[in-house]
mmCIF file of C-alpha atoms and ligand atoms in Angstrom:
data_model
loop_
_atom_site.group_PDB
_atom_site.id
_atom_site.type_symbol
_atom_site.label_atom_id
_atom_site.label_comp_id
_atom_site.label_asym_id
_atom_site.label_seq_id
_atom_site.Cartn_x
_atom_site.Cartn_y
_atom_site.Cartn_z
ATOM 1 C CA UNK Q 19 102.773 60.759 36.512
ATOM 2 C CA UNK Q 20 102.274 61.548 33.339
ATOM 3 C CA UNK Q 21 104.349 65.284 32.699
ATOM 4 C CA UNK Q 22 103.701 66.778 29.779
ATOM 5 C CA UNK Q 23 105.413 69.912 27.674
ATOM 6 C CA UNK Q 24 103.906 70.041 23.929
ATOM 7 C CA UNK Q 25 105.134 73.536 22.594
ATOM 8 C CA UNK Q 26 104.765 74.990 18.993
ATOM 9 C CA UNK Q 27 108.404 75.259 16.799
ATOM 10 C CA UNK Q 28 108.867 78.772 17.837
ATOM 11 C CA UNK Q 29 109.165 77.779 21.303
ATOM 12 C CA UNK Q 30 112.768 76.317 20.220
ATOM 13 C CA UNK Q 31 114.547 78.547 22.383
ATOM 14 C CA UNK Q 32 112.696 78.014 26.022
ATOM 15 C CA UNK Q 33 111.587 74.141 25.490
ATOM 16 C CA UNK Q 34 114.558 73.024 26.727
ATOM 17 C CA UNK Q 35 114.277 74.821 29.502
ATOM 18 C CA UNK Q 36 110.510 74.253 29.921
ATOM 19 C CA UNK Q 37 111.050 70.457 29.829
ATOM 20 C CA UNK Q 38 114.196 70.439 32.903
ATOM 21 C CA UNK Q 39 112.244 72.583 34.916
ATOM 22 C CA UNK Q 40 109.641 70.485 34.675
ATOM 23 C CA UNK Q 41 111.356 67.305 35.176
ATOM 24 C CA UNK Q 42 112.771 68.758 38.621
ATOM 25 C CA UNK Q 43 108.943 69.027 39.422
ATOM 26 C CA UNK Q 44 108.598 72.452 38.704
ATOM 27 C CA UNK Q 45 105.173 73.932 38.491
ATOM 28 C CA UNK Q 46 103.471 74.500 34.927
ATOM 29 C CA UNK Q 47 103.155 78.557 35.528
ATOM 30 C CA UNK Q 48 107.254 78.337 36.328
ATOM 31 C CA UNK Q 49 107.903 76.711 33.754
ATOM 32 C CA UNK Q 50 106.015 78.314 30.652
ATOM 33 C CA UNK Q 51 106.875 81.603 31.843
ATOM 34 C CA UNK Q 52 111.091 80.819 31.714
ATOM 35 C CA UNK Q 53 110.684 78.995 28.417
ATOM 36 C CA UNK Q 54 108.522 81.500 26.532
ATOM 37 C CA UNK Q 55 111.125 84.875 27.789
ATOM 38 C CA UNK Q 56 113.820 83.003 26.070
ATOM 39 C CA UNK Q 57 111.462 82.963 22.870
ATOM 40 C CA UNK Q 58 110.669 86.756 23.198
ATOM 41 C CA UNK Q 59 114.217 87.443 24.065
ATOM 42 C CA UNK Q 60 115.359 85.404 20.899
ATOM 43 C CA UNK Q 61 115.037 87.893 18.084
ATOM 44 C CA UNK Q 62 115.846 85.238 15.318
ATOM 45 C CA UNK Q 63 111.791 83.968 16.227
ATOM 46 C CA UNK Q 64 110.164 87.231 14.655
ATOM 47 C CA UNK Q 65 106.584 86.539 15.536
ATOM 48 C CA UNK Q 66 107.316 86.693 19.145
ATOM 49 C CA UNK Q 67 109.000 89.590 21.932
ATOM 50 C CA UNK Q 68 111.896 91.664 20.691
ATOM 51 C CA UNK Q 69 112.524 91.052 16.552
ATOM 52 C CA UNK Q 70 108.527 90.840 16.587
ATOM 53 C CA UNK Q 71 106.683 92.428 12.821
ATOM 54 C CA UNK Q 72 105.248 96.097 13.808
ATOM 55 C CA UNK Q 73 102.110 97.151 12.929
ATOM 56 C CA UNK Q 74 101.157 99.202 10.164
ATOM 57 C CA UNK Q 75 102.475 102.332 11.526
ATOM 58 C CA UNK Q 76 105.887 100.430 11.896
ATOM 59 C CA UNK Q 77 105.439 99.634 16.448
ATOM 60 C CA UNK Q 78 105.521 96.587 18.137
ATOM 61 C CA UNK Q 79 102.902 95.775 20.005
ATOM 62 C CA UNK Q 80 102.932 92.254 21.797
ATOM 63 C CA UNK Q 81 99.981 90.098 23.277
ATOM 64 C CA UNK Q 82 100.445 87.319 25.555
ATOM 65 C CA UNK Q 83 98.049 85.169 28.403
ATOM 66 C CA UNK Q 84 98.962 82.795 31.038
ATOM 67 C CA UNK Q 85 96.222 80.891 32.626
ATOM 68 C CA UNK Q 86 96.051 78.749 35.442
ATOM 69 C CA UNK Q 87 94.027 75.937 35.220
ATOM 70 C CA UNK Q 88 93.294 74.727 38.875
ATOM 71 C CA UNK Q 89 91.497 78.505 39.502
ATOM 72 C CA UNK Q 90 90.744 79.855 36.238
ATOM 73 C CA UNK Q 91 92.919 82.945 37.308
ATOM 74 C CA UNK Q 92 94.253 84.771 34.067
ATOM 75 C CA UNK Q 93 96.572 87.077 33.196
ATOM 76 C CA UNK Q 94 96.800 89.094 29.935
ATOM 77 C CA UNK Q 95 97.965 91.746 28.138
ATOM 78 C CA UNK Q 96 97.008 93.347 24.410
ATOM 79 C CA UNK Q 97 99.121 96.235 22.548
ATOM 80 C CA UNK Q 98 101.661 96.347 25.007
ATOM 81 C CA UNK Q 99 104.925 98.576 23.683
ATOM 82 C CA UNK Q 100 108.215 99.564 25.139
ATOM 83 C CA UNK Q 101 108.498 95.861 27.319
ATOM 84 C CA UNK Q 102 110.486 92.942 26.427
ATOM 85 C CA UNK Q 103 108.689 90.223 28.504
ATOM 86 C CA UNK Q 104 105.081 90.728 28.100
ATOM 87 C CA UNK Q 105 104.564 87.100 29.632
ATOM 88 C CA UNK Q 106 105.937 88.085 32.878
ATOM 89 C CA UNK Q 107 103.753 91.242 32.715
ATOM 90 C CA UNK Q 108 100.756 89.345 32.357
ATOM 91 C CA UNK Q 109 102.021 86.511 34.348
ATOM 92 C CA UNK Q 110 101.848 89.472 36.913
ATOM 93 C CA UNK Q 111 98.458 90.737 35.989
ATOM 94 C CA UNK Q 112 97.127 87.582 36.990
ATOM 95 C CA UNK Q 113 99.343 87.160 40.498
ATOM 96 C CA UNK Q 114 98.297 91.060 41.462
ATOM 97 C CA UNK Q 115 95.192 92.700 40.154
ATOM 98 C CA UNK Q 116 91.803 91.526 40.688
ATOM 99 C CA UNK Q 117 91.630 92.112 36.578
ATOM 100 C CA UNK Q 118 92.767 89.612 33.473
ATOM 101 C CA UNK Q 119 93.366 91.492 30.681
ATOM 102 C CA UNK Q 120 95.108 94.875 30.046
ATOM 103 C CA UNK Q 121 95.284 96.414 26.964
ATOM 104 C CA UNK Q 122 97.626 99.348 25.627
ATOM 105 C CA UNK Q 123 98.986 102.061 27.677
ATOM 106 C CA UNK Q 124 97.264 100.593 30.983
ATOM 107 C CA UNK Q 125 99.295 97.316 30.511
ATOM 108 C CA UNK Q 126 102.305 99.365 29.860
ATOM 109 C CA UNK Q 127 101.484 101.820 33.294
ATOM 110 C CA UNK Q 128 101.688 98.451 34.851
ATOM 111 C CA UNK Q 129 104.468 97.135 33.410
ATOM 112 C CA UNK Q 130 106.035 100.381 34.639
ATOM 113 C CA UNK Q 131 104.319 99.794 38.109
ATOM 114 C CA UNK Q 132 105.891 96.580 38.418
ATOM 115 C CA UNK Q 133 109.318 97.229 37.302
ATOM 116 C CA UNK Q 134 108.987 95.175 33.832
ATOM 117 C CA UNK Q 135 112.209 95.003 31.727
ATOM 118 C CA UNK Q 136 111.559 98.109 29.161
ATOM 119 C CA UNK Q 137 113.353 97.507 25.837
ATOM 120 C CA UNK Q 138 112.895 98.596 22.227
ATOM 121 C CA UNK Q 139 111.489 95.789 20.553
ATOM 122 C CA UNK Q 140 111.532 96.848 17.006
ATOM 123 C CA UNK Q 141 115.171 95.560 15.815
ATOM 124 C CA UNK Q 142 117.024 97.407 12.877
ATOM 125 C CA UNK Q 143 115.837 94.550 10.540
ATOM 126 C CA UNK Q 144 112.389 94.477 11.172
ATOM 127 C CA UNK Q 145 112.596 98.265 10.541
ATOM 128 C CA UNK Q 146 114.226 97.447 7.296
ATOM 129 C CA UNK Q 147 111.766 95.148 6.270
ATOM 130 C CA UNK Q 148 108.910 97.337 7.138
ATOM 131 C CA UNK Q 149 110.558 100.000 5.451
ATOM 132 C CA UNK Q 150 110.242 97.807 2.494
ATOM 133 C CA UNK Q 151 106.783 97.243 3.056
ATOM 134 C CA UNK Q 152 105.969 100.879 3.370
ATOM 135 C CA UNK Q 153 107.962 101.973 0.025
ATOM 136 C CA UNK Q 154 106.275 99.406 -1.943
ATOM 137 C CA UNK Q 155 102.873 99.412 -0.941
ATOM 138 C CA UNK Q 156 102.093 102.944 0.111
ATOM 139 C CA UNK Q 157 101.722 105.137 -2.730
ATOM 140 C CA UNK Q 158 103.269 108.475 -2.293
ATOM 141 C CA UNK Q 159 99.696 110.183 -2.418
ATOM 142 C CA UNK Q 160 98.932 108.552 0.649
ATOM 143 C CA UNK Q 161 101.503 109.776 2.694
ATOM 144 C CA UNK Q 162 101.353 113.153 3.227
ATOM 145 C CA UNK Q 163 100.689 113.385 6.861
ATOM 146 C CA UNK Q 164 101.891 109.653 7.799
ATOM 147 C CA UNK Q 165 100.877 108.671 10.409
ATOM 148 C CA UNK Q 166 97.459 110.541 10.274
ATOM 149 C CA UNK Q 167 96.026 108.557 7.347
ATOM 150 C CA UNK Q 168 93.408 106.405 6.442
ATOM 151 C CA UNK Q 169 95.139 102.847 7.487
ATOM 152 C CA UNK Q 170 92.023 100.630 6.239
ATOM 153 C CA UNK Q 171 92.691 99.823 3.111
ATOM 154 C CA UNK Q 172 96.233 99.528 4.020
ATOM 155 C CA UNK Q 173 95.495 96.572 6.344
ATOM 156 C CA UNK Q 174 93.204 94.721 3.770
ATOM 157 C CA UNK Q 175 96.501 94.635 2.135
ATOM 158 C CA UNK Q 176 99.010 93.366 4.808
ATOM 159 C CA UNK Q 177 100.791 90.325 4.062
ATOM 160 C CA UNK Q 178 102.546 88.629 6.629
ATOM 161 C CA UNK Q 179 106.023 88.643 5.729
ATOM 162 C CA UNK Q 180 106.788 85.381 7.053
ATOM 163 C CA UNK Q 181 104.264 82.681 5.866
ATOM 164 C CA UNK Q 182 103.784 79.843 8.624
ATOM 165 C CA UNK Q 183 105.269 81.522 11.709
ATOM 166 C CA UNK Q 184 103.518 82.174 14.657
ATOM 167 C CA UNK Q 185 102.677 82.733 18.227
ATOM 168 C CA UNK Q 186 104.690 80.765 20.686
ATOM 169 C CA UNK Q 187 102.229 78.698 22.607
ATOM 170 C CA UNK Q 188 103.008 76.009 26.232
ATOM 171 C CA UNK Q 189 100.532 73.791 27.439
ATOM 172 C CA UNK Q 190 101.777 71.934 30.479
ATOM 173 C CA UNK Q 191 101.068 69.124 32.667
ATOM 174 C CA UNK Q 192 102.929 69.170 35.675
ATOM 175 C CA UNK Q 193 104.200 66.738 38.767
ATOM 176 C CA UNK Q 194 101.694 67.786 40.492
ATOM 177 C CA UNK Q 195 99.080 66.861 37.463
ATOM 178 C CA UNK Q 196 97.892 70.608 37.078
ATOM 179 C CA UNK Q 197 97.090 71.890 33.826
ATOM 180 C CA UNK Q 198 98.321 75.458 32.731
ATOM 181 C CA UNK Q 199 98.973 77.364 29.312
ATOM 182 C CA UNK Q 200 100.378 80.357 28.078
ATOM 183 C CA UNK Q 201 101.006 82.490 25.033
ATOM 184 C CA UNK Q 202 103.343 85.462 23.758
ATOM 185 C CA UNK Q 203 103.016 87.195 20.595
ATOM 186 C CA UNK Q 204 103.923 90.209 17.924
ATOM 187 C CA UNK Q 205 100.282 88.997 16.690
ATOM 188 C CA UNK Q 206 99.648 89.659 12.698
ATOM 189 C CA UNK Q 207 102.455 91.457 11.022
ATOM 190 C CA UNK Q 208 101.329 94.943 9.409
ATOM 191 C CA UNK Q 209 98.322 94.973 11.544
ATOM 192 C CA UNK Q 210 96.255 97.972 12.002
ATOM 193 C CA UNK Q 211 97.250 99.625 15.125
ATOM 194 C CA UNK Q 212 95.396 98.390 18.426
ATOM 195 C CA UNK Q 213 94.530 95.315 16.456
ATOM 196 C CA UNK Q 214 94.156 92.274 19.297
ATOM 197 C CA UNK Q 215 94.908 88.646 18.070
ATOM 198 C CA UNK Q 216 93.612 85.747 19.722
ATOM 199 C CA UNK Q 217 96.338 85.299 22.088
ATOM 200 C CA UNK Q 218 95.839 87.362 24.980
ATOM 201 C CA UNK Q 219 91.881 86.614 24.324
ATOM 202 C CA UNK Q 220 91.101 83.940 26.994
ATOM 203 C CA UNK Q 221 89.378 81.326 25.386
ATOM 204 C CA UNK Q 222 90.374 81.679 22.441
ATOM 205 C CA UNK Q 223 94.057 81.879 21.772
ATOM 206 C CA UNK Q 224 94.477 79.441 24.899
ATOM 207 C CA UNK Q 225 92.994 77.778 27.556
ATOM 208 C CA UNK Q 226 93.631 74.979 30.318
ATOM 209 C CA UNK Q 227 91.381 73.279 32.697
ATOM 210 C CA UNK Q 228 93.297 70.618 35.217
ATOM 211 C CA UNK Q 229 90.464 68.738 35.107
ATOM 212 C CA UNK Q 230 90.227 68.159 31.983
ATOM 213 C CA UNK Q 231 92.950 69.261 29.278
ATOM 214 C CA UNK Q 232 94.351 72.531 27.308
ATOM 215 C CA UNK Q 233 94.425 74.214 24.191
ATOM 216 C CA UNK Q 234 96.285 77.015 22.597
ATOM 217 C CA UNK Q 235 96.506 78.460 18.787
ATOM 218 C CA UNK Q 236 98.325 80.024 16.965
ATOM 219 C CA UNK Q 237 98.141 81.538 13.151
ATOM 220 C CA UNK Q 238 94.763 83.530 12.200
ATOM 221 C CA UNK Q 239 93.844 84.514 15.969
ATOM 222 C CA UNK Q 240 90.483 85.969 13.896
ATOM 223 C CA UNK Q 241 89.193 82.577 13.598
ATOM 224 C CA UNK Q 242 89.989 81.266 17.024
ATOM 225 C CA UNK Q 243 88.164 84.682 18.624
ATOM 226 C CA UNK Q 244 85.245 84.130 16.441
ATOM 227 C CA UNK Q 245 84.993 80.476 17.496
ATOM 228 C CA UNK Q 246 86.223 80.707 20.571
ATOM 229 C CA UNK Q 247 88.726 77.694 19.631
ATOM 230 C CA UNK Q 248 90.923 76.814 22.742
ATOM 231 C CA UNK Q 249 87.646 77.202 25.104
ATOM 232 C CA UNK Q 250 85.779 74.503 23.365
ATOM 233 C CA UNK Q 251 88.476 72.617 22.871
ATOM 234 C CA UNK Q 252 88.450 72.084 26.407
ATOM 235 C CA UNK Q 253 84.955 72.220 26.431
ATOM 236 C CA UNK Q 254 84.072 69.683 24.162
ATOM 237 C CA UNK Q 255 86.518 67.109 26.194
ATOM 238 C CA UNK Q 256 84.428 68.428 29.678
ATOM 239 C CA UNK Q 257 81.542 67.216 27.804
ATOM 240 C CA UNK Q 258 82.855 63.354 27.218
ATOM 241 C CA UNK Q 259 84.620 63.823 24.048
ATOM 242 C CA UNK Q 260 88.092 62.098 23.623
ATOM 243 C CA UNK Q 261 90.872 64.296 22.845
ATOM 244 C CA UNK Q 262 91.038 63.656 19.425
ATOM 245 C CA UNK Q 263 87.211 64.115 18.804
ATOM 246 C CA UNK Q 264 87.576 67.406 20.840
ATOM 247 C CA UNK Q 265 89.493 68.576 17.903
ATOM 248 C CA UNK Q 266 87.779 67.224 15.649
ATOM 249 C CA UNK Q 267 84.396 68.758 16.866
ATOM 250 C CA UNK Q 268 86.293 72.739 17.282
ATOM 251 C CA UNK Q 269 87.821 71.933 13.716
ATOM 252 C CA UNK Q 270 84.483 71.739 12.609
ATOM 253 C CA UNK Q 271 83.249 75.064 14.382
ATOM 254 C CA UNK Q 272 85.578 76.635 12.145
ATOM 255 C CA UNK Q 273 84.615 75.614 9.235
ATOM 256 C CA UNK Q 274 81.171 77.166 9.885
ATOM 257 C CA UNK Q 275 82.963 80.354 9.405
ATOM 258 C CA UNK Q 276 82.054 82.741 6.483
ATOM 259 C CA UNK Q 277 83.856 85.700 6.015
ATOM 260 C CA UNK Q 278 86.524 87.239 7.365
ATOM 261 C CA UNK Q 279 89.866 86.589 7.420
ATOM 262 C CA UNK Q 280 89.888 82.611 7.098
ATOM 263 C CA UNK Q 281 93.437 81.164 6.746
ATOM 264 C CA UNK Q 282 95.551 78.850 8.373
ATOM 265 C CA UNK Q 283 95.086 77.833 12.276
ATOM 266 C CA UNK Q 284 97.031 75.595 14.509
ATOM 267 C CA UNK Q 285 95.452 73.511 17.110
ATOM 268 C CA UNK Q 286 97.659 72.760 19.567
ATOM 269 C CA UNK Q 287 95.548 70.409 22.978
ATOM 270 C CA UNK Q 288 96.881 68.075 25.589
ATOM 271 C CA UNK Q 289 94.569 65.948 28.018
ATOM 272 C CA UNK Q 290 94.971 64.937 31.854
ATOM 273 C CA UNK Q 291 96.008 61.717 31.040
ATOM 274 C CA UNK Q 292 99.124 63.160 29.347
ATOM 275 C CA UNK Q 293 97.740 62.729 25.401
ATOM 276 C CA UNK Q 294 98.131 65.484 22.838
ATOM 277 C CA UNK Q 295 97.087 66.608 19.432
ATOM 278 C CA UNK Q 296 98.688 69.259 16.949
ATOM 279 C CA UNK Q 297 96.492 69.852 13.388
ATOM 280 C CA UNK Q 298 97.841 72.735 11.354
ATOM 281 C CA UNK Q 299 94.166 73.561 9.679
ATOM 282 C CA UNK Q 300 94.802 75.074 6.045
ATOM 283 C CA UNK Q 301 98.664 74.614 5.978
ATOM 284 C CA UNK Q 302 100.524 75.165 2.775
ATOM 285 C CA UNK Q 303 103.575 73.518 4.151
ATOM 286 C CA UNK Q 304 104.251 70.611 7.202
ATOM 287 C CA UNK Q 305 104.374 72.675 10.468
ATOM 288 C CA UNK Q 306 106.422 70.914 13.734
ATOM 289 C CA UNK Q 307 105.769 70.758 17.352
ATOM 290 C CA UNK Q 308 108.130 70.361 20.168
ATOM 291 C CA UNK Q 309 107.163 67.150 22.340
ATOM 292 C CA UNK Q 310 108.112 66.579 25.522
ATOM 293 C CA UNK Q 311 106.931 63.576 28.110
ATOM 294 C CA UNK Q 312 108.270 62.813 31.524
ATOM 295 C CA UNK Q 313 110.851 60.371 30.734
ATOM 296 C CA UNK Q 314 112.545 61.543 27.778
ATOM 297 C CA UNK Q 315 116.007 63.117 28.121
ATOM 298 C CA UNK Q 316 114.735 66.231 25.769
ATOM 299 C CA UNK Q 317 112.585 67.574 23.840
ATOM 300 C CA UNK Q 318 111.562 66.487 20.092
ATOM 301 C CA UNK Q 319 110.565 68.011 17.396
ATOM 302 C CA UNK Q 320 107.294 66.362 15.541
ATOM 303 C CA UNK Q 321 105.372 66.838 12.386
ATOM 304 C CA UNK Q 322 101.462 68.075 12.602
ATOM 305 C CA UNK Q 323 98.506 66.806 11.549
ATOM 306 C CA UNK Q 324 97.226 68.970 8.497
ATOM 307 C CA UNK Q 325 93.719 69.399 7.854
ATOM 308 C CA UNK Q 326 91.899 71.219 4.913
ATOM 309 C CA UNK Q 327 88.888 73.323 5.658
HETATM 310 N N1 LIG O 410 97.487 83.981 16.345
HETATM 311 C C1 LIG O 410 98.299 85.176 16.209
HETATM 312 C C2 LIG O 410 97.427 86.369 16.031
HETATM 313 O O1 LIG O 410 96.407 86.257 15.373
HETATM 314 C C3 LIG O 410 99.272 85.148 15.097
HETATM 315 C C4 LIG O 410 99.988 83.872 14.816
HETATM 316 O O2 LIG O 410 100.009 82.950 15.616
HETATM 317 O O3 LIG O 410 100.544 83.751 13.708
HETATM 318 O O4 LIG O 410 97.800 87.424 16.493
#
């Protein structure tokens, strides 16, 4: 067998976890789902669950996906507020409704529905911060009736307070050689409200067919959606390409791109024959990557590729 766990560095706190489970032969689903609750639950990871960057109206809303990739069944959820575990919510979306992706206050009726752990997911220092944010960069004529303002310009401005963090993101191969991924996200920090990264986007913020491989990514979820990145990853290997010309050949999709938001992106793919490959595209600094193979007593941490577009 050839068990595989490659998560990104914001995984820290569940890859542990991840990797055990699925050296007892647990299944990939299992698995991803307990190690990526311990990231949102972690609020020292700030791109991810509770401690996640609000919006531009200071609320967190959280994306994540789960998919399986024996059936193509999905699960996802977009916008969600008020729930600590939006993994587990969509991890339910895709074990219970004939639907993959729910966005705002329907995924939050049925994380109510289902008994999801509610929880305030804006801490006291990500208030502070965007508190910051707000006193610096919107001018006092502007606020009168806050929140019922133009927010436009406002998110041309947004800068992510946090350069080089990110999305957690699990791509699995299991004991029983199936394929799955999953995501979890606070998405772009200072985002305008309702804003939807990549990550609960099937396709393009992750993707896994047993078959053949998986790919998630993380950083400007803009790009991925607009070239559909973790879908033809995948795609591209379905096609004959090796692994490392898969990524190649979606590396080069995005540098098609014209306009936009065009920034960094992570490409994070593993095939069915247990190989991976992590490029940070447009990195200012080295990025790591938690590696895990069947055989190894833990975890390690591992420097990406970096690419220049
Ligand atoms: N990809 C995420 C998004 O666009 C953000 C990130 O990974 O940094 O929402």
């Amino acid at each position: 067998m050839n068990r595989i766990l490659v998560a990104n560095s914001e995984g820290t706190p569940g890859v542990a976890q991840a990797a055990e489970m699925l050296a007892a032969g647990a299944g990939g689903l299992d698995a991803i789902e307990a190690g990526i609750r311990l990231v949102e639950a972690d609020t020292s990871i700030r791109t991810v669950g509770r401690g996640g960057w609000p919006n531009l109206l200071g609320e967190v809303e959280l994306d994540a996906a789960i998919i399986d990739g024996n059936s193509f069944r999905s699960g996802a959820v977009g916008a969600l507020k008020g729930y600590l575990h939006p993994i587990s919510v969509a991890r339910a979306v895709l074990e219970r409704l004939p639907h993959e992706f729910l966005a705002g206050e329907g995924a939050a009726r049925f994380a109510e529905e289902i008994g999801a752990e509610k929880g305030d997911n804006l801490t006291p220092d990500s208030a502070r911060v965007w508190r910051e944010w707000f006193e610096e960069n919107v001018p006092p004529a502007a606020r009168g009736d806050w929140p019922d303002v133009p927010l436009a310009e406002l998110c041309q401005q947004a800068i992510d307070p946090e350069k080089g963090k990110d999305t957690t993101v699990y791509l699995t191969l299991d004991g029983r050689g199936e394929i799955m991924a999953g995501v979890s996200t606070s998405g772009w920090a200072w985002k305008y409200p309702g804003r939807l990264g990549d990550s609960p986007v099937i396709g393009a913020g992750c993707f896994a067919d047993t078959r053949y491989g998986a790919a998630a990514c993380t950083g400007t979820g803009e790009m991925a959606i607009r070239a559909g990145t973790s879908r033809a990853i995948v795609l591209y290997m379905k096609m004959g390409l090796s692994l490392t010309a898969a990524v190649d050949e979606a590396i080069e999709d995005l540098r098609r791109l014209q306009g936009g938001l065009l920034q960094r992106i992570t490409l994070h793919a593993i095939d069915r024959d247990g190989r991976h490959r992590v490029v940070a595209v447009n990195a200012e600094d080295q990025l790591y990557y938690w590696l895990w193979r069947e055989g190894d007593a833990a975890p390690r941490s591992e420097p990406t590729e970096i690419v220049a577009l």
